[in-house]
Coordinates of N, CA and C in Angstrom, one line a residue:
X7 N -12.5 15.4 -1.6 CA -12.6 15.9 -2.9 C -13.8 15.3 -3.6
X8 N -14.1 15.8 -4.4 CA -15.6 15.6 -5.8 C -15.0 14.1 -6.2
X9 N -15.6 13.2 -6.4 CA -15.3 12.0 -6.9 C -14.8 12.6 -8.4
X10 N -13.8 11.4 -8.9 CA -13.8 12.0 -10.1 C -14.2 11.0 -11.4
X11 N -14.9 10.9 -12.0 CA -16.1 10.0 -12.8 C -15.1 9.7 -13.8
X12 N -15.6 8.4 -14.6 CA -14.9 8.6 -16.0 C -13.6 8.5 -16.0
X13 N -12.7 7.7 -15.6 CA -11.7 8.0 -15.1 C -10.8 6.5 -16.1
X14 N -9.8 6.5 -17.1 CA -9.7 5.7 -18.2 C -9.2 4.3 -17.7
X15 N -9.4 3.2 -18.0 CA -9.5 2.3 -17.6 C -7.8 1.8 -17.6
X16 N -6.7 2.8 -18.0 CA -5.2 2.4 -17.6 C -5.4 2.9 -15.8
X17 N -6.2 4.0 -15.9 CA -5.3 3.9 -14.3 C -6.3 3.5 -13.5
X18 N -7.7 3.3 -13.3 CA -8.3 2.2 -12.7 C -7.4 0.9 -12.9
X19 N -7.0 0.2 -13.3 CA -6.1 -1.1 -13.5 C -4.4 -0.5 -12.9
X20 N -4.0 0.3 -13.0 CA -2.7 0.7 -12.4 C -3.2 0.6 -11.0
X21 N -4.3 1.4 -10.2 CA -4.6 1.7 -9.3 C -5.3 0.0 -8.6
X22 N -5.3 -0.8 -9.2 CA -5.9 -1.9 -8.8 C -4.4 -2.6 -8.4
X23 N -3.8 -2.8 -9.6 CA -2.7 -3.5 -9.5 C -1.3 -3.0 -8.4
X24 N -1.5 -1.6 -8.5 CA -0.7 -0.9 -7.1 C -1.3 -1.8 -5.7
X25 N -2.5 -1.5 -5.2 CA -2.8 -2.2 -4.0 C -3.0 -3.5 -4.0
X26 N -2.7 -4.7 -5.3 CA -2.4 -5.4 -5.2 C -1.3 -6.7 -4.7
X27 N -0.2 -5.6 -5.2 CA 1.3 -5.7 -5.0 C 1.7 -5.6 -3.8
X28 N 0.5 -4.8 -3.3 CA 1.8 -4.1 -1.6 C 2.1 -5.1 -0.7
X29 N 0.8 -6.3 -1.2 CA 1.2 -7.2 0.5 C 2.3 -7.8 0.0
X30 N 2.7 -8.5 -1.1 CA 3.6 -9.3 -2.0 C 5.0 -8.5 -1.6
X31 N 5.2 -7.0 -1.1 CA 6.1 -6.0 -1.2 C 7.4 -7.3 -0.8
X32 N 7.5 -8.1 -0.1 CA 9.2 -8.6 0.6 C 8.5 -10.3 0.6
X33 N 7.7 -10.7 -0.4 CA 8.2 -12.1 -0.3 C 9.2 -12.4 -1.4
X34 N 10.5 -13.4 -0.9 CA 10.9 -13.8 -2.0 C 12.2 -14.2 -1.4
X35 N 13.3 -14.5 -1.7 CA 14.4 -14.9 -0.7 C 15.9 -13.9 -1.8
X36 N 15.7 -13.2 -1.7 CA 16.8 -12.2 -1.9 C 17.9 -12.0 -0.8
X37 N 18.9 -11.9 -1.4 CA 20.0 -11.7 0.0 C 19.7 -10.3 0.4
X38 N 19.4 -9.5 -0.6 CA 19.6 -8.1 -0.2 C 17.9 -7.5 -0.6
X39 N 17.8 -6.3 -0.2 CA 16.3 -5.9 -0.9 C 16.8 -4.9 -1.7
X40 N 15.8 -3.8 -2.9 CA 16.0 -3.0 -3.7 C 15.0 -2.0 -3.9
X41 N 15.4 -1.6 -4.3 CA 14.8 0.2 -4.5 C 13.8 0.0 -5.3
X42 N 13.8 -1.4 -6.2 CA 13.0 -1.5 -7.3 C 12.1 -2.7 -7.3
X43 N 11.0 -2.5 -6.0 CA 10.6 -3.2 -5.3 C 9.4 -3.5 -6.5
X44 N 8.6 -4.9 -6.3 CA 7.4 -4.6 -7.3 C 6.3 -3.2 -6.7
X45 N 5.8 -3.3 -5.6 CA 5.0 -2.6 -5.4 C 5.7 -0.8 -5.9
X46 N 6.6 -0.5 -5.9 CA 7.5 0.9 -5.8 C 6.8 0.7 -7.6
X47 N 7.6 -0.3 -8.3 CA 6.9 -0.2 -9.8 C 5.8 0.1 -10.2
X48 N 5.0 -1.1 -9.6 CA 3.7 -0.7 -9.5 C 3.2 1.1 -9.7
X49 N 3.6 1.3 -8.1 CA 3.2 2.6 -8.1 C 4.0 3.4 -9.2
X50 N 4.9 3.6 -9.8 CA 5.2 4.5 -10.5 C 4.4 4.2 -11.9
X51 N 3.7 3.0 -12.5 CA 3.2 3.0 -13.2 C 1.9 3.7 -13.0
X52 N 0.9 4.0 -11.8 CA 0.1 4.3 -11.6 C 0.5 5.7 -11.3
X53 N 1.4 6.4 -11.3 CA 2.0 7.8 -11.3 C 1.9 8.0 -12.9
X54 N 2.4 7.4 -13.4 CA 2.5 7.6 -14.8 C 1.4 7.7 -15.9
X55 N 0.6 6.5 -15.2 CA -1.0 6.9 -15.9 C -2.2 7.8 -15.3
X56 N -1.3 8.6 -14.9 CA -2.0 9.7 -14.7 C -1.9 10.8 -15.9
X57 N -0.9 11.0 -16.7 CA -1.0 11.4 -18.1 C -2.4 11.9 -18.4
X58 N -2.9 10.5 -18.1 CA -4.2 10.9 -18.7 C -4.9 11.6 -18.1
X59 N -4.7 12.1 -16.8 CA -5.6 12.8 -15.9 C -5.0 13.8 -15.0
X60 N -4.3 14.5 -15.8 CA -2.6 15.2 -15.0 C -3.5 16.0 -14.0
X61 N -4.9 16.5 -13.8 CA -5.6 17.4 -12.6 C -5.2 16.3 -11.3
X62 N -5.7 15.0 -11.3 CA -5.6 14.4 -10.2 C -3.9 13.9 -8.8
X63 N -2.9 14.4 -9.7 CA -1.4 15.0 -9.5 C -1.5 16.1 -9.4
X64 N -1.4 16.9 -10.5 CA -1.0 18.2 -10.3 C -1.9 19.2 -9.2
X65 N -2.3 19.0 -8.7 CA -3.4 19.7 -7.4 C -2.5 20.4 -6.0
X66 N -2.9 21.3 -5.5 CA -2.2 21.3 -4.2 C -2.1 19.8 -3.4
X67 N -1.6 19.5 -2.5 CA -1.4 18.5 -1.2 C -1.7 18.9 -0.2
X68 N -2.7 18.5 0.6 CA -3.9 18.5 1.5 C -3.2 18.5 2.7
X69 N -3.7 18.9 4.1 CA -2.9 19.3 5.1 C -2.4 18.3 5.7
X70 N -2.5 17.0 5.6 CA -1.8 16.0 5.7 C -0.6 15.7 5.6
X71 N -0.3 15.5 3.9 CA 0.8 15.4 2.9 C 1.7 16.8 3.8
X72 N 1.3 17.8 3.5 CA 2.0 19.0 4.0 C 2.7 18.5 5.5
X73 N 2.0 18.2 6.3 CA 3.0 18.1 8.0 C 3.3 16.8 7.7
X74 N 3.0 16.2 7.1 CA 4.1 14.3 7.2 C 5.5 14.5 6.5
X75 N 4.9 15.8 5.5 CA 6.1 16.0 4.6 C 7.2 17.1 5.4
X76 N 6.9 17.6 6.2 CA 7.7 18.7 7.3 C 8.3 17.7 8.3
X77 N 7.4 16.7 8.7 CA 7.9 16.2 9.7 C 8.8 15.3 9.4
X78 N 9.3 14.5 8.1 CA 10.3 13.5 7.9 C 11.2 14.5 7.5
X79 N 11.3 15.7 7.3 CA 12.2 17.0 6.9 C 12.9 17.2 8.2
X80 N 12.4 17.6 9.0 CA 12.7 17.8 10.1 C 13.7 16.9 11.0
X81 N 12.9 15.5 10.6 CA 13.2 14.4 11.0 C 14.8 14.3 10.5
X82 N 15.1 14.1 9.5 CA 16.1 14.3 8.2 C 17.2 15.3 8.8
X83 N 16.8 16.3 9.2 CA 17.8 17.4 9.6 C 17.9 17.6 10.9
X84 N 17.4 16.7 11.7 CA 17.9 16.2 13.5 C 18.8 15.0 13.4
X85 N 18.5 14.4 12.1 CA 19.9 13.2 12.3 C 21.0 13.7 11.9
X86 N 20.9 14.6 10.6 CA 22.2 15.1 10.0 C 23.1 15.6 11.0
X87 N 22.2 16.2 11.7 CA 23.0 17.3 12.8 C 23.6 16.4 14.6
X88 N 22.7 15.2 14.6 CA 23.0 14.3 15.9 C 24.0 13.4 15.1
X89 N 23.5 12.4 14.3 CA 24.2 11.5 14.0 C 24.8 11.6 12.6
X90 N 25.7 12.7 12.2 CA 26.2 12.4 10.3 C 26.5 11.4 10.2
X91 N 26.9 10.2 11.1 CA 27.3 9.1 10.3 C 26.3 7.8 9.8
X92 N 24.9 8.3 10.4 CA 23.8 7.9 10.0 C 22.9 8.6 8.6
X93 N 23.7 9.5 8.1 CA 22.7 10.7 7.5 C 22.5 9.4 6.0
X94 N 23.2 8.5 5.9 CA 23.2 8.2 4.1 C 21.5 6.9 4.7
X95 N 22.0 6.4 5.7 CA 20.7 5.2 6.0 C 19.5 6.3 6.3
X96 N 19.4 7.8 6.7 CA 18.3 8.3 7.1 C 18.1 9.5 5.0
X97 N 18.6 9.3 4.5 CA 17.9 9.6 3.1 C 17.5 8.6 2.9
X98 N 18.0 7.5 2.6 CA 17.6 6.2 2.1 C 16.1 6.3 3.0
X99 N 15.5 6.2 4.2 CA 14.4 6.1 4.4 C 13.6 7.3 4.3
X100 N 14.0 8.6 3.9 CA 13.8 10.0 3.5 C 12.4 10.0 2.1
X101 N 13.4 8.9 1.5 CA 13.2 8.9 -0.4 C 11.6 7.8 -0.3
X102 N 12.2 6.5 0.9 CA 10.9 6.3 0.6 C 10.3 6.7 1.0
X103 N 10.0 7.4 1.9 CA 8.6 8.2 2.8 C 8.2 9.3 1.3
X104 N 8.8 9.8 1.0 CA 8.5 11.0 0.2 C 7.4 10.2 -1.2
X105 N 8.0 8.7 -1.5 CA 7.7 8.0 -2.5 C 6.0 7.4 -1.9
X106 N 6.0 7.4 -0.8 CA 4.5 6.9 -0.1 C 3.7 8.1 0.0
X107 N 4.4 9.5 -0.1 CA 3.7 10.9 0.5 C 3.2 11.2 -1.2
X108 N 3.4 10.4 -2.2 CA 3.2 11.2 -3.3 C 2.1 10.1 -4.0
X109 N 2.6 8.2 -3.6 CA 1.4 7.5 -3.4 C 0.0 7.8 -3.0
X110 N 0.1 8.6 -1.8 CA -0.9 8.5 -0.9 C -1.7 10.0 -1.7
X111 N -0.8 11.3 -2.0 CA -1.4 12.6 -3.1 C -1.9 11.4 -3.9
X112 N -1.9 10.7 -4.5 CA -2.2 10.4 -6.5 C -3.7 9.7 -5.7
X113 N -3.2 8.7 -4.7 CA -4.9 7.8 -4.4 C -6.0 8.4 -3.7
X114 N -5.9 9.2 -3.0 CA -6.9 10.1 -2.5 C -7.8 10.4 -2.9
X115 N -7.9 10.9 -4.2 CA -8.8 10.9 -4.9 C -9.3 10.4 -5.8
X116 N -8.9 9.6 -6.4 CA -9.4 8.0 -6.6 C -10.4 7.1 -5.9
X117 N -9.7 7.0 -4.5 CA -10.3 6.2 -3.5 C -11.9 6.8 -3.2
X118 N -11.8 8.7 -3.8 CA -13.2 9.0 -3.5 C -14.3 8.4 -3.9
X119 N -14.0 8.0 -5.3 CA -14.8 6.8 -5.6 C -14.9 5.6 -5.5
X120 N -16.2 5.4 -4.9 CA -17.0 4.4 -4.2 C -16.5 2.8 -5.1
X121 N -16.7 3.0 -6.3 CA -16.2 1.5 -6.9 C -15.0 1.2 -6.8
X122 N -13.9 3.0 -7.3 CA -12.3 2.2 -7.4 C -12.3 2.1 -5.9
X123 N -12.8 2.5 -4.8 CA -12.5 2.1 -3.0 C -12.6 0.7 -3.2
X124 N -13.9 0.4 -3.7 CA -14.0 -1.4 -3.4 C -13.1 -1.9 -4.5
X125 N -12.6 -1.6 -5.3 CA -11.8 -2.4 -6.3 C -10.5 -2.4 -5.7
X126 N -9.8 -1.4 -5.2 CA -8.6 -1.6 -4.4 C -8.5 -2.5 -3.3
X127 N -10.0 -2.2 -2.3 CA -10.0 -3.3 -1.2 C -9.6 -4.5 -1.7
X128 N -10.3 -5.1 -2.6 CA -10.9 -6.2 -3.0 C -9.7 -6.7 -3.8
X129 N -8.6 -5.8 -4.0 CA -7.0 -6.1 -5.3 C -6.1 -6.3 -3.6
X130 N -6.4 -5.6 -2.9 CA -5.4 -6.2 -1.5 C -5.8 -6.9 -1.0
X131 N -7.1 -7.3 -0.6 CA -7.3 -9.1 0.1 C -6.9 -9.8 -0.7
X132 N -6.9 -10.0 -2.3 CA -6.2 -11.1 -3.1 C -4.5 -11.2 -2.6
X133 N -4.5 -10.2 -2.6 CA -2.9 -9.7 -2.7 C -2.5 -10.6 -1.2
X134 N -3.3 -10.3 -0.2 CA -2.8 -10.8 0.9 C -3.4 -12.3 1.3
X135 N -4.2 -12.6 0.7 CA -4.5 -14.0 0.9 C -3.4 -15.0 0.0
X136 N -2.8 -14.4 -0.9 CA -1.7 -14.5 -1.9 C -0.3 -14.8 -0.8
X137 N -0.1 -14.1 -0.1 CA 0.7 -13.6 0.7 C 0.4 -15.1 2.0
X138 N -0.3 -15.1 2.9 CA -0.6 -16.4 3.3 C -0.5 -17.2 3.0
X139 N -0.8 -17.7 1.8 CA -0.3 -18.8 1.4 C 0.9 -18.9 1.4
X140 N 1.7 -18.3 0.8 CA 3.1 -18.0 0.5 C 4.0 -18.3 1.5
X141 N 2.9 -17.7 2.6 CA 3.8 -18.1 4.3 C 3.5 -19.3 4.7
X142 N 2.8 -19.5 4.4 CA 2.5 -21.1 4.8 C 3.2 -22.2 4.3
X143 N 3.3 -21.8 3.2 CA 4.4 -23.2 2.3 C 5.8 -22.1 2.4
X144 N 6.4 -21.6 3.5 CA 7.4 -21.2 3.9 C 8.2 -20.0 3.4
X145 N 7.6 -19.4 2.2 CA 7.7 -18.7 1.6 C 8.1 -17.4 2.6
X146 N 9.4 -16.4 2.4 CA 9.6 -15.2 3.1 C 10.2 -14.6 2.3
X147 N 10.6 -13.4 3.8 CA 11.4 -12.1 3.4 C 12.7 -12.9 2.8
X148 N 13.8 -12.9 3.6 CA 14.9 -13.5 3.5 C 15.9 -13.8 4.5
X149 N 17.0 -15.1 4.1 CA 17.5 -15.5 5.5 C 18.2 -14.8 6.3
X150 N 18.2 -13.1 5.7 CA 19.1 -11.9 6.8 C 18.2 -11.8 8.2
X151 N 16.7 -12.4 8.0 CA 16.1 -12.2 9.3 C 16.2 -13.0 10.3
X152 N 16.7 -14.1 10.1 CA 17.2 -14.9 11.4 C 18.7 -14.4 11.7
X153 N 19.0 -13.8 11.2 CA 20.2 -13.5 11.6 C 19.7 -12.2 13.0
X154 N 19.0 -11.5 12.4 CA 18.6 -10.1 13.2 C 17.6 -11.0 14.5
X155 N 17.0 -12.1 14.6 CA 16.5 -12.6 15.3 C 15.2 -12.3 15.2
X156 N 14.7 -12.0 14.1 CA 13.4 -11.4 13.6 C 12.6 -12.6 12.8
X157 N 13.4 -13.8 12.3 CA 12.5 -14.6 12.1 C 11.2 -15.5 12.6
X158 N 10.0 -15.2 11.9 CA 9.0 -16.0 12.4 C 8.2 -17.2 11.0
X159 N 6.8 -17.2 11.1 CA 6.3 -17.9 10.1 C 6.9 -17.9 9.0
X160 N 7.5 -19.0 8.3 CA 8.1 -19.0 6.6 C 9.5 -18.1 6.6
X161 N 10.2 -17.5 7.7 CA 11.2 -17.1 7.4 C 10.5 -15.1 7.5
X162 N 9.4 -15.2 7.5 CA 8.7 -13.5 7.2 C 9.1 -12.7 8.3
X163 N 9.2 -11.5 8.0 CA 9.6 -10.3 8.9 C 8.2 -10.1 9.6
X164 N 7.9 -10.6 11.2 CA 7.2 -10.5 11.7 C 6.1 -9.2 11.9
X165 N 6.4 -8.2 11.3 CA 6.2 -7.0 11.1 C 5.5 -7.3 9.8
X166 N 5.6 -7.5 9.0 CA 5.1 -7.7 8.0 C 4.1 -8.8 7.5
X167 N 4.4 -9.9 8.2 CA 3.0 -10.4 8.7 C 1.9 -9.7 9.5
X168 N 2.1 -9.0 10.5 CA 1.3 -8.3 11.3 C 0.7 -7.2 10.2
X169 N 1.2 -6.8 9.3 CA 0.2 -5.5 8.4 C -0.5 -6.2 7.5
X170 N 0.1 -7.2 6.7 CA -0.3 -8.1 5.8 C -1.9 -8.9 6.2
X171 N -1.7 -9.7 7.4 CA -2.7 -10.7 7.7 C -3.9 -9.8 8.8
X172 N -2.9 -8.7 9.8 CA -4.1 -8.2 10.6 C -4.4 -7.0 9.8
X173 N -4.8 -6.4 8.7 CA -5.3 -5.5 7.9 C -6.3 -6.6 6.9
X174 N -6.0 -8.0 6.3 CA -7.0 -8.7 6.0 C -8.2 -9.2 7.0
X175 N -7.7 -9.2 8.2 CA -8.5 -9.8 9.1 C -9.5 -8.2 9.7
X176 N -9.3 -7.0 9.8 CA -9.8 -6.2 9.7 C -10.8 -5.5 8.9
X177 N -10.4 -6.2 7.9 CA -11.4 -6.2 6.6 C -12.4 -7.3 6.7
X178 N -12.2 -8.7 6.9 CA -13.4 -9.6 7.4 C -14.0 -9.2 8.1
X179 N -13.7 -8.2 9.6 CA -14.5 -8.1 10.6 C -15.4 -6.7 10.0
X180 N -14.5 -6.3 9.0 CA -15.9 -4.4 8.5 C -16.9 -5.7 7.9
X181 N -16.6 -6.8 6.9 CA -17.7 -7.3 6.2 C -18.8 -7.8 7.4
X182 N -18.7 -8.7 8.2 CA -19.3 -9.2 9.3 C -20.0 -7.9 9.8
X183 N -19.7 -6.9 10.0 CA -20.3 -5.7 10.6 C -21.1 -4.9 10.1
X184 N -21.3 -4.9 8.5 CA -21.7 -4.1 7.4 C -22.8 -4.8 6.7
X185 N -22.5 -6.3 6.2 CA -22.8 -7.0 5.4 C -23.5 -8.4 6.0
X186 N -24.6 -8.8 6.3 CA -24.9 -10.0 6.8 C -24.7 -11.4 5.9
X187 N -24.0 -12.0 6.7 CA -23.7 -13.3 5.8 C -24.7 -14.0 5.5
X188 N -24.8 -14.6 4.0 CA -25.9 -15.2 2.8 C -24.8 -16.0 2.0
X189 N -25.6 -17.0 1.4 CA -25.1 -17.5 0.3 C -25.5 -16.6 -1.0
X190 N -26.2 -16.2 -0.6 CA -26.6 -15.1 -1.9 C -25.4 -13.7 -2.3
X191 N -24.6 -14.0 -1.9 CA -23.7 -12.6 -1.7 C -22.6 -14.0 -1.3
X192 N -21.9 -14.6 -2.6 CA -21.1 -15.1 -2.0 C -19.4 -14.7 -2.2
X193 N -19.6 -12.9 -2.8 CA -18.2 -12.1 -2.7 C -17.9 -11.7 -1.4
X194 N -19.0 -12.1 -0.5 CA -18.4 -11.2 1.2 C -17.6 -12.5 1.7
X195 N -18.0 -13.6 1.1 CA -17.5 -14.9 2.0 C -16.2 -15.0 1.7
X196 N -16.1 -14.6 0.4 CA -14.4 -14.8 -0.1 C -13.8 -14.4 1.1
X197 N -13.9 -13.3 1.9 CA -13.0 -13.0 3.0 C -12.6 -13.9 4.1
X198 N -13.4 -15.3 4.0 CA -13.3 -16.0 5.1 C -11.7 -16.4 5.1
X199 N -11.5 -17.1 4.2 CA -10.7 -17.9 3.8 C -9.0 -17.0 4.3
X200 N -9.4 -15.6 3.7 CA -7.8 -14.8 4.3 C -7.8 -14.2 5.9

């Protein structure tokens, strides 16, 4: 889509602080997790400041959105029918997919622009260098994961270190590939460190 210019500085800052959040999504030591995750807030705040720009929502959904959205449908109505006694744990992961399929409609076009692209990047390497640390001074998901045998670094769901640290480390290797290292440019180096 057309980049879209001019765009009011609540939801540039929603949209910063959304991809912020996401690495942060499961540290903390909760017995249980919730529906009312920071990142889920996040995002609904960045749904919400769209007010100001209801074209960039209200739009058709691009052929993507459309088959991801068929396919967890589908998905949904092969367990009802194999497993009902699984159907309440398969809405529960229904709601969020639908809640990432509507994330993913609102940033799309946003992302077309070139600054909010780099401002999001640049709100999730903090986010996940944030996150690193965290694990390092032991910081995790919570202690249900040793129980499932899932515990690794800090108590963290091994899974979630894996998206957290190798999506930052995937981003150092685009700067190394894109960008030659200078002290003169010392916003590419920030990436060393995560």
């Amino acid at each position: 889509p057309r980049p879209a210019l001019h765009l009011p500085w609540p939801l540039r800052l929603a949209l910063g602080l959304f991809f912020f959040v996401v690495p942060l999504e499961t540290i903390g030591h909760e017995a249980e997790t919730s529906s009312f995750t920071i990142a889920r807030l996040a995002g609904l705040l960045l749904v919400g400041a769209c007010l100001l720009r209801p074209r960039l929502f209200l739009r058709a959904p691009d052929t993507l959105t459309r088959w991801a959205f068929a396919l967890m449908t589908a998905a949904l109505l092969v367990t009802a029918a194999r497993g009902p006694e699984h159907v309440g744990y398969a809405i529960g992961r229904y709601a969020t997919w639908l809640q990432m399929l509507v994330f993913y409609h609102l940033a799309r076009p946003l992302l077309a622009v070139p600054s909010l692209r780099r401002r999001a990047l640049q709100a999730y390497v903090a986010g996940a260098a944030i996150t690193a640390v965290l694990l390092l001074r032991g910081a995790g998901l919570n202690t249900a994961m040793a129980d499932k045998g899932r515990a690794a670094l800090g108590n963290q769901d091994p899974n979630v270190q894996a998206a957290v640290l190798g999506l930052a480390t995937l981003w150092l290797l685009v700067q190394l590939l894109h960008q030659p290292l200078s002290l003169r440019r010392p916003g590419w180096l920030a990436g060393w460190p995560v």
